[in-house]
Structures are given as structure tokens and as C-alpha cells.
Coordinates of C-alpha atoms in Angstrom, one line a residue:
M9 CA -4.4 -19.9 30.7
R10 CA -4.7 -16.4 32.2
D11 CA -1.4 -15.4 30.5
T12 CA -2.8 -16.5 27.1
R13 CA -6.0 -14.5 27.5
N14 CA -4.0 -11.4 28.5
S15 CA -1.7 -11.7 25.5
R16 CA -4.7 -12.1 23.2
T17 CA -6.3 -9.0 24.8
A18 CA -3.1 -7.0 24.4
K19 CA -2.8 -8.1 20.7
G20 CA -6.4 -7.2 20.0
K21 CA -5.9 -3.8 21.6
E22 CA -2.7 -3.3 19.5
E23 CA -4.5 -4.2 16.3
S24 CA -7.5 -1.9 17.2
D25 CA -5.1 1.0 17.7
L26 CA -3.8 0.8 14.1
P27 CA -5.0 3.6 11.8
G28 CA -8.3 2.9 10.1
V29 CA -7.0 4.2 6.8
W30 CA -4.4 1.4 6.7
S31 CA -7.2 -1.1 7.0
A32 CA -9.3 0.6 4.4
Y33 CA -6.3 0.7 2.0
G34 CA -5.7 -3.0 2.7
R35 CA -9.3 -4.0 1.9
L36 CA -9.2 -2.0 -1.3
L37 CA -5.9 -3.6 -2.3
Q38 CA -7.3 -7.0 -1.7
H39 CA -10.4 -6.2 -3.7
L40 CA -8.4 -5.0 -6.7
R41 CA -6.0 -8.0 -6.5
K42 CA -8.8 -10.5 -6.5
R43 CA -10.6 -8.6 -9.3
A44 CA -7.3 -9.0 -11.3
G45 CA -7.3 -12.7 -10.6
L46 CA -3.9 -12.6 -8.7
S47 CA -2.9 -14.3 -5.6
Q48 CA -0.9 -12.5 -2.9
Q49 CA 2.2 -14.3 -4.1
A50 CA 1.6 -13.3 -7.7
L51 CA 1.1 -9.7 -6.8
A52 CA 4.2 -9.7 -4.6
E53 CA 6.3 -11.0 -7.4
A54 CA 4.8 -8.5 -9.9
I55 CA 5.6 -5.5 -7.8
G56 CA 8.9 -6.6 -6.3
Y57 CA 7.9 -7.1 -2.7
S58 CA 7.7 -10.1 -0.4
L59 CA 4.5 -12.1 0.2
E60 CA 4.7 -11.1 3.9
Q61 CA 4.7 -7.4 3.0
V62 CA 1.7 -7.7 0.7
A63 CA -0.2 -9.7 3.3
S64 CA 0.7 -7.2 6.1
V65 CA -0.6 -4.3 3.9
E66 CA -3.8 -6.1 3.0
Q67 CA -4.4 -6.8 6.7
G68 CA -3.8 -3.2 7.7
R69 CA -0.9 -4.1 9.9
R70 CA 1.7 -2.2 7.8
P71 CA 1.3 1.0 5.8
A72 CA 2.0 1.0 2.1
K73 CA 5.0 3.0 0.9
T74 CA 4.7 5.3 -2.1
A75 CA 6.7 2.9 -4.3
F76 CA 4.5 0.0 -3.2
T77 CA 1.4 2.0 -4.1
T78 CA 2.7 3.1 -7.5
A79 CA 3.6 -0.4 -8.5
S80 CA 0.4 -1.9 -7.3
D81 CA -1.7 0.7 -9.0
R82 CA 0.1 -0.1 -12.3
V83 CA 0.0 -3.9 -12.0
L84 CA -3.7 -3.9 -10.9
E85 CA -4.7 -1.2 -13.5
A86 CA -6.3 0.7 -10.7
R87 CA -6.1 4.1 -12.5
G88 CA -4.9 6.0 -9.4
V89 CA -7.5 4.6 -7.0
L90 CA -4.7 3.5 -4.6
E91 CA -2.6 6.6 -5.2
V92 CA -5.2 9.0 -3.9
L93 CA -5.1 7.3 -0.5
Q94 CA -1.3 7.6 -0.2
D95 CA -1.3 11.0 1.6
D96 CA -3.7 9.7 4.2
V97 CA -1.7 6.5 4.7
D98 CA 1.5 8.6 5.2
R99 CA -0.2 11.0 7.5
A100 CA -1.4 8.1 9.7
K101 CA 2.3 7.2 10.3
L102 CA 2.7 10.4 12.3
P103 CA 2.1 10.2 16.1
Q104 CA -1.6 10.6 16.8
F105 CA -1.2 13.9 18.6
F106 CA 0.2 15.5 15.5
R107 CA -2.1 14.2 12.8
N108 CA -4.7 16.9 12.9
V109 CA -2.0 19.6 12.8
A110 CA -0.5 17.9 9.7
L111 CA -3.9 18.0 8.1
L112 CA -4.1 21.8 8.8
E113 CA -0.7 22.2 7.1
T114 CA -2.0 20.6 4.0
E115 CA -4.7 23.3 3.8
A116 CA -2.3 26.2 4.3
V117 CA -1.0 28.7 1.9
S118 CA 1.5 30.1 4.4
R119 CA 3.3 28.6 7.3
F120 CA 5.5 30.7 9.6
S121 CA 7.4 29.1 12.5
Y122 CA 9.9 29.7 15.3
D123 CA 12.0 26.8 16.4
P124 CA 14.2 27.3 19.5
L125 CA 15.6 23.8 20.1
L126 CA 15.8 21.7 16.9
V127 CA 15.8 22.0 13.2
P128 CA 12.1 22.1 12.1
G129 CA 10.8 18.8 10.9
L130 CA 10.0 20.1 7.4
L131 CA 13.7 20.9 6.9
Q132 CA 15.3 17.8 8.6
T133 CA 17.4 15.3 6.7
E134 CA 16.6 11.6 7.0
A135 CA 19.7 11.0 9.2
Y136 CA 18.8 13.9 11.5
A137 CA 15.2 12.8 11.9
Q138 CA 16.3 9.2 12.5
S139 CA 18.7 10.3 15.2
L140 CA 16.0 12.3 17.0
L141 CA 13.5 9.5 17.0
A142 CA 16.0 6.9 18.0
A143 CA 16.7 9.1 21.1
H144 CA 13.0 9.2 22.1
F145 CA 12.1 8.0 25.6
P146 CA 10.5 5.7 26.4
P147 CA 12.2 4.0 23.4
L148 CA 10.1 3.5 20.3
D149 CA 9.9 0.2 18.4
E150 CA 12.2 0.2 15.4
E151 CA 9.3 -0.2 13.0
I152 CA 7.6 2.9 14.6
V153 CA 10.8 4.9 14.2
E154 CA 11.0 3.9 10.5
Q155 CA 7.3 4.8 10.0
R156 CA 7.7 8.2 11.7
V157 CA 10.8 9.1 9.7
A158 CA 9.1 8.2 6.5
A159 CA 6.1 10.3 7.5
R160 CA 8.2 13.3 8.4
L161 CA 10.0 13.1 5.0
A162 CA 6.6 12.7 3.3
R163 CA 5.4 15.9 4.9
Q164 CA 8.3 17.8 3.3
S165 CA 6.5 17.5 -0.1
L166 CA 4.6 20.6 1.1
L167 CA 7.8 22.6 0.3
G168 CA 7.5 21.9 -3.4
R169 CA 3.7 21.9 -3.7
K170 CA 2.5 23.8 -6.7
S171 CA -1.2 24.0 -6.3
P172 CA -1.6 26.0 -4.3
P173 CA 2.0 26.8 -3.4
V174 CA 2.9 27.4 0.3
V175 CA 5.0 30.3 1.5
F176 CA 7.3 29.2 4.4
V177 CA 9.2 31.3 6.9
F178 CA 11.4 29.6 9.4
V179 CA 13.1 31.4 12.3
V180 CA 15.5 29.0 14.0
E181 CA 17.6 29.7 17.0
E182 CA 21.4 29.5 16.6
G183 CA 21.5 27.0 19.5
A184 CA 19.3 24.6 17.6
L185 CA 21.8 24.6 14.7
R186 CA 24.8 24.2 17.0
R187 CA 23.3 21.2 18.8
V188 CA 25.3 18.2 17.4
V189 CA 22.6 15.6 16.8
N190 CA 24.3 12.2 16.5
N191 CA 27.6 13.4 15.1
E192 CA 29.3 16.1 13.1
G193 CA 28.7 14.2 9.8
V194 CA 25.0 14.3 10.4
M195 CA 25.1 18.0 11.3
S196 CA 27.2 18.9 8.3
E197 CA 24.7 17.2 6.0
Q198 CA 21.9 18.9 7.8
L199 CA 23.4 22.4 7.5
D200 CA 24.0 21.9 3.8
H201 CA 20.4 20.8 3.4
L202 CA 19.2 24.0 5.1
L203 CA 21.2 26.1 2.6
V204 CA 19.6 24.1 -0.3
C205 CA 16.1 24.7 1.1
S206 CA 16.7 28.3 1.8
R207 CA 17.3 28.9 -1.9
M208 CA 13.8 27.8 -2.8
R209 CA 11.7 30.7 -4.0
N210 CA 8.9 30.0 -1.5
V211 CA 11.2 29.5 1.6
E212 CA 12.8 32.1 3.8
L213 CA 15.1 30.9 6.6
Q214 CA 16.3 33.3 9.3
V215 CA 18.7 32.5 12.2
M216 CA 18.1 34.1 15.6
P217 CA 21.7 34.6 17.0
T218 CA 22.4 33.8 20.6
S219 CA 23.9 37.2 20.9
R220 CA 20.5 38.8 20.5
G221 CA 19.8 37.9 24.2
A222 CA 16.2 38.6 25.2
H223 CA 13.6 38.6 22.3
S224 CA 9.9 38.1 21.6
G225 CA 10.2 34.3 21.0
L226 CA 11.6 33.2 24.3
N227 CA 8.3 31.9 25.6
G228 CA 8.6 28.9 23.3
P229 CA 8.1 27.5 19.7
M230 CA 5.1 28.5 17.6
V231 CA 3.7 27.8 14.1
L232 CA 1.3 30.2 12.4
L233 CA -0.8 29.0 9.5
E234 CA -3.1 30.7 7.0
S235 CA -5.5 28.6 4.9
T236 CA -6.7 29.1 1.4
D237 CA -9.8 30.8 2.7
H238 CA -7.7 33.1 4.9
R239 CA -8.4 31.4 8.2
Q240 CA -5.5 31.9 10.6
T241 CA -4.5 29.3 13.1
V242 CA -1.6 29.0 15.6
Y243 CA -0.3 25.8 17.1
V244 CA 2.2 25.2 19.8
E245 CA 3.9 21.8 20.4
A246 CA 5.9 20.8 23.5
Q247 CA 6.6 17.4 25.0
D248 CA 4.2 15.6 22.5
V249 CA 1.3 18.0 23.5
V250 CA -0.2 20.2 20.8
T251 CA -2.3 23.3 21.5
V252 CA -4.2 24.8 18.6
R253 CA -5.7 28.3 18.8
S254 CA -8.0 30.0 16.2
A255 CA -9.7 32.8 18.2
R256 CA -9.0 36.1 16.4
D257 CA -7.7 38.0 19.4
E258 CA -5.2 35.2 20.4
V259 CA -4.0 34.6 16.9
S260 CA -3.5 38.3 16.3
E261 CA -1.1 38.5 19.3
F262 CA 1.0 35.6 17.9
W263 CA 1.2 37.3 14.5
L264 CA 2.3 40.5 16.1
R265 CA 4.9 38.7 18.2
Y266 CA 6.2 36.8 15.1
G267 CA 6.5 40.0 13.1
M268 CA 8.7 41.4 15.9
L269 CA 10.7 38.1 16.0
R270 CA 11.5 38.4 12.3
T271 CA 12.9 41.9 12.7
Q272 CA 15.1 40.7 15.6
A273 CA 16.6 37.7 13.7
L274 CA 19.3 37.9 11.0
D275 CA 17.9 38.5 7.5
T276 CA 17.9 35.7 5.0
E277 CA 21.2 36.6 3.4
E278 CA 23.0 37.1 6.7
S279 CA 21.5 33.8 7.9
S280 CA 22.8 31.9 4.9
R281 CA 26.3 33.3 5.5
F282 CA 26.0 32.4 9.1
I283 CA 25.0 28.8 8.4
E284 CA 27.9 28.5 5.8
R285 CA 30.3 29.6 8.5
M286 CA 28.9 27.1 10.9
A287 CA 29.2 24.3 8.4
G288 CA 32.8 25.2 7.7
E289 CA 33.6 24.9 11.5
L290 CA 32.5 21.2 11.6

């Protein structure tokens, strides 16, 4: 009997830890479905998903994917009511420690970053991101890995956002690009993807060569954000811990440091040629 109670408590805790936006989306989906006079099975057949998937979304146990939302919105004639929640649903797939930072990113008109260890998440391919999350320790549940990969890829829509557009500058250490994540095939695809992203008009990618030696970024990674109302924020992430700073004197130091960092890295054209040579070596 004691084991049963414990398992129920654990299950209840697990369900209570699920993001509230998934539950809200599920209740709205259920309301729209019933208003349309459809059963869960009928909706599942109409949108091309299984009964179990529809039930899980309605119960808030599983997040809706964009394709699910688009199809449901069309079949239920919801006029975009479900679609306006999709960004929040996707953001809730991110680890909890990062969700507030992801929200800050959505309010930014510029994002400058220095990444010493890995390709930045906004520039990662699906295979690269999958490999990183699969290597997480303690190991993550497969469904959690899938959700976080999907959320990371969804964040990348910022790169192409039109209103307002975001200016991106990425300074990435050479060592991060030479680290073979999973295998050479994954890295070849990743390097090619970096070159594609670097050609976007609002993206600048610079490589910090190892030959530079000591430089102003060696204290660790950083991301500098400026919002539409010109508020400047800095966040630093390490070992799943995020520190956010917005005090003017602290932020000013980071911007000065980042300005120096950009002068010490290869310029954008040199960086592209550098990445091309690296890709050719694989």
C-alpha cells in the first residue's frame, strides 16, 4: 500500500510540474472541439494525428507542435486562437532555467554573443542539438530530449523575424567549431549551416582563432541584448545556471568588453573562409 501511495504522489508531482500553458492550451482545444461537435477520435482523424496524441494535448501532458496547431485551428475554425499560443507552448519546452531568457530574446532588436565551447543554440542544426542533449547527464528522458530539440529549433525563428527584425552578432571560438559532436557528418552539416546563416543580412558571424591566445572573452560566455525600448541586458549561462544583469554600470562593462572582443576576432569574410577550410578538412 505504501508503494502505491508513493507512486501516486510522484505522479501527481510530475503532472503539477508540467507547464501551465500546456494545460491552458489543452482546455481551449477541448472547448473548441466540443463546440464543433467533434469527439477526440473525430478530431484526430481530421488532423492526421492519433487519438492518444489529441488526448494527451487536451490533458496538458504533451505540447502541441506547430503542425498540430495549424491543422486544429483550420478544422475547428478557430480563426488563429490556437496559433497565438504556439510561441508560449514552444517556449515552455525549454528547460525552466532558460525560459525567462528566451522571453527576453523575443523582445530584443539586437543580440550579441560570445560562445567559447559550442556552436550557439540559435545556429545549431537539429542533429547537432540532438547529439548535445543526448549527452546530457544525468540522462534526459527521450521525450524531454525531443521537446528541447524542438524548442531550440523553434527559437531560431528569431533569425528571420521581420517585425521588428533582430540584428545578430556571433563570436565563436575556433575550438567550439573543431569539437566533433557525434561524428564528422554531423559537424560537416553544422559548418555548412553556419555558412548559410552567416549570409543572412542581419547576421554577422566571427571566429576567434585559437592563435589569438589571451583575449577579452576568456572569462566565459556572454549574451548582450537590447530591447525595442533600448533597455540593455546581459546574461551569462553556465552549467544550467543563468545570471541576468541589467544595472547600467555592469552592462556597460560587458558592452566595452564585447567591442574589444570583436576587434580581436577574425572579421566576417575571414571567418567564412576559415569555416570553409575547416569544412573541407572533414
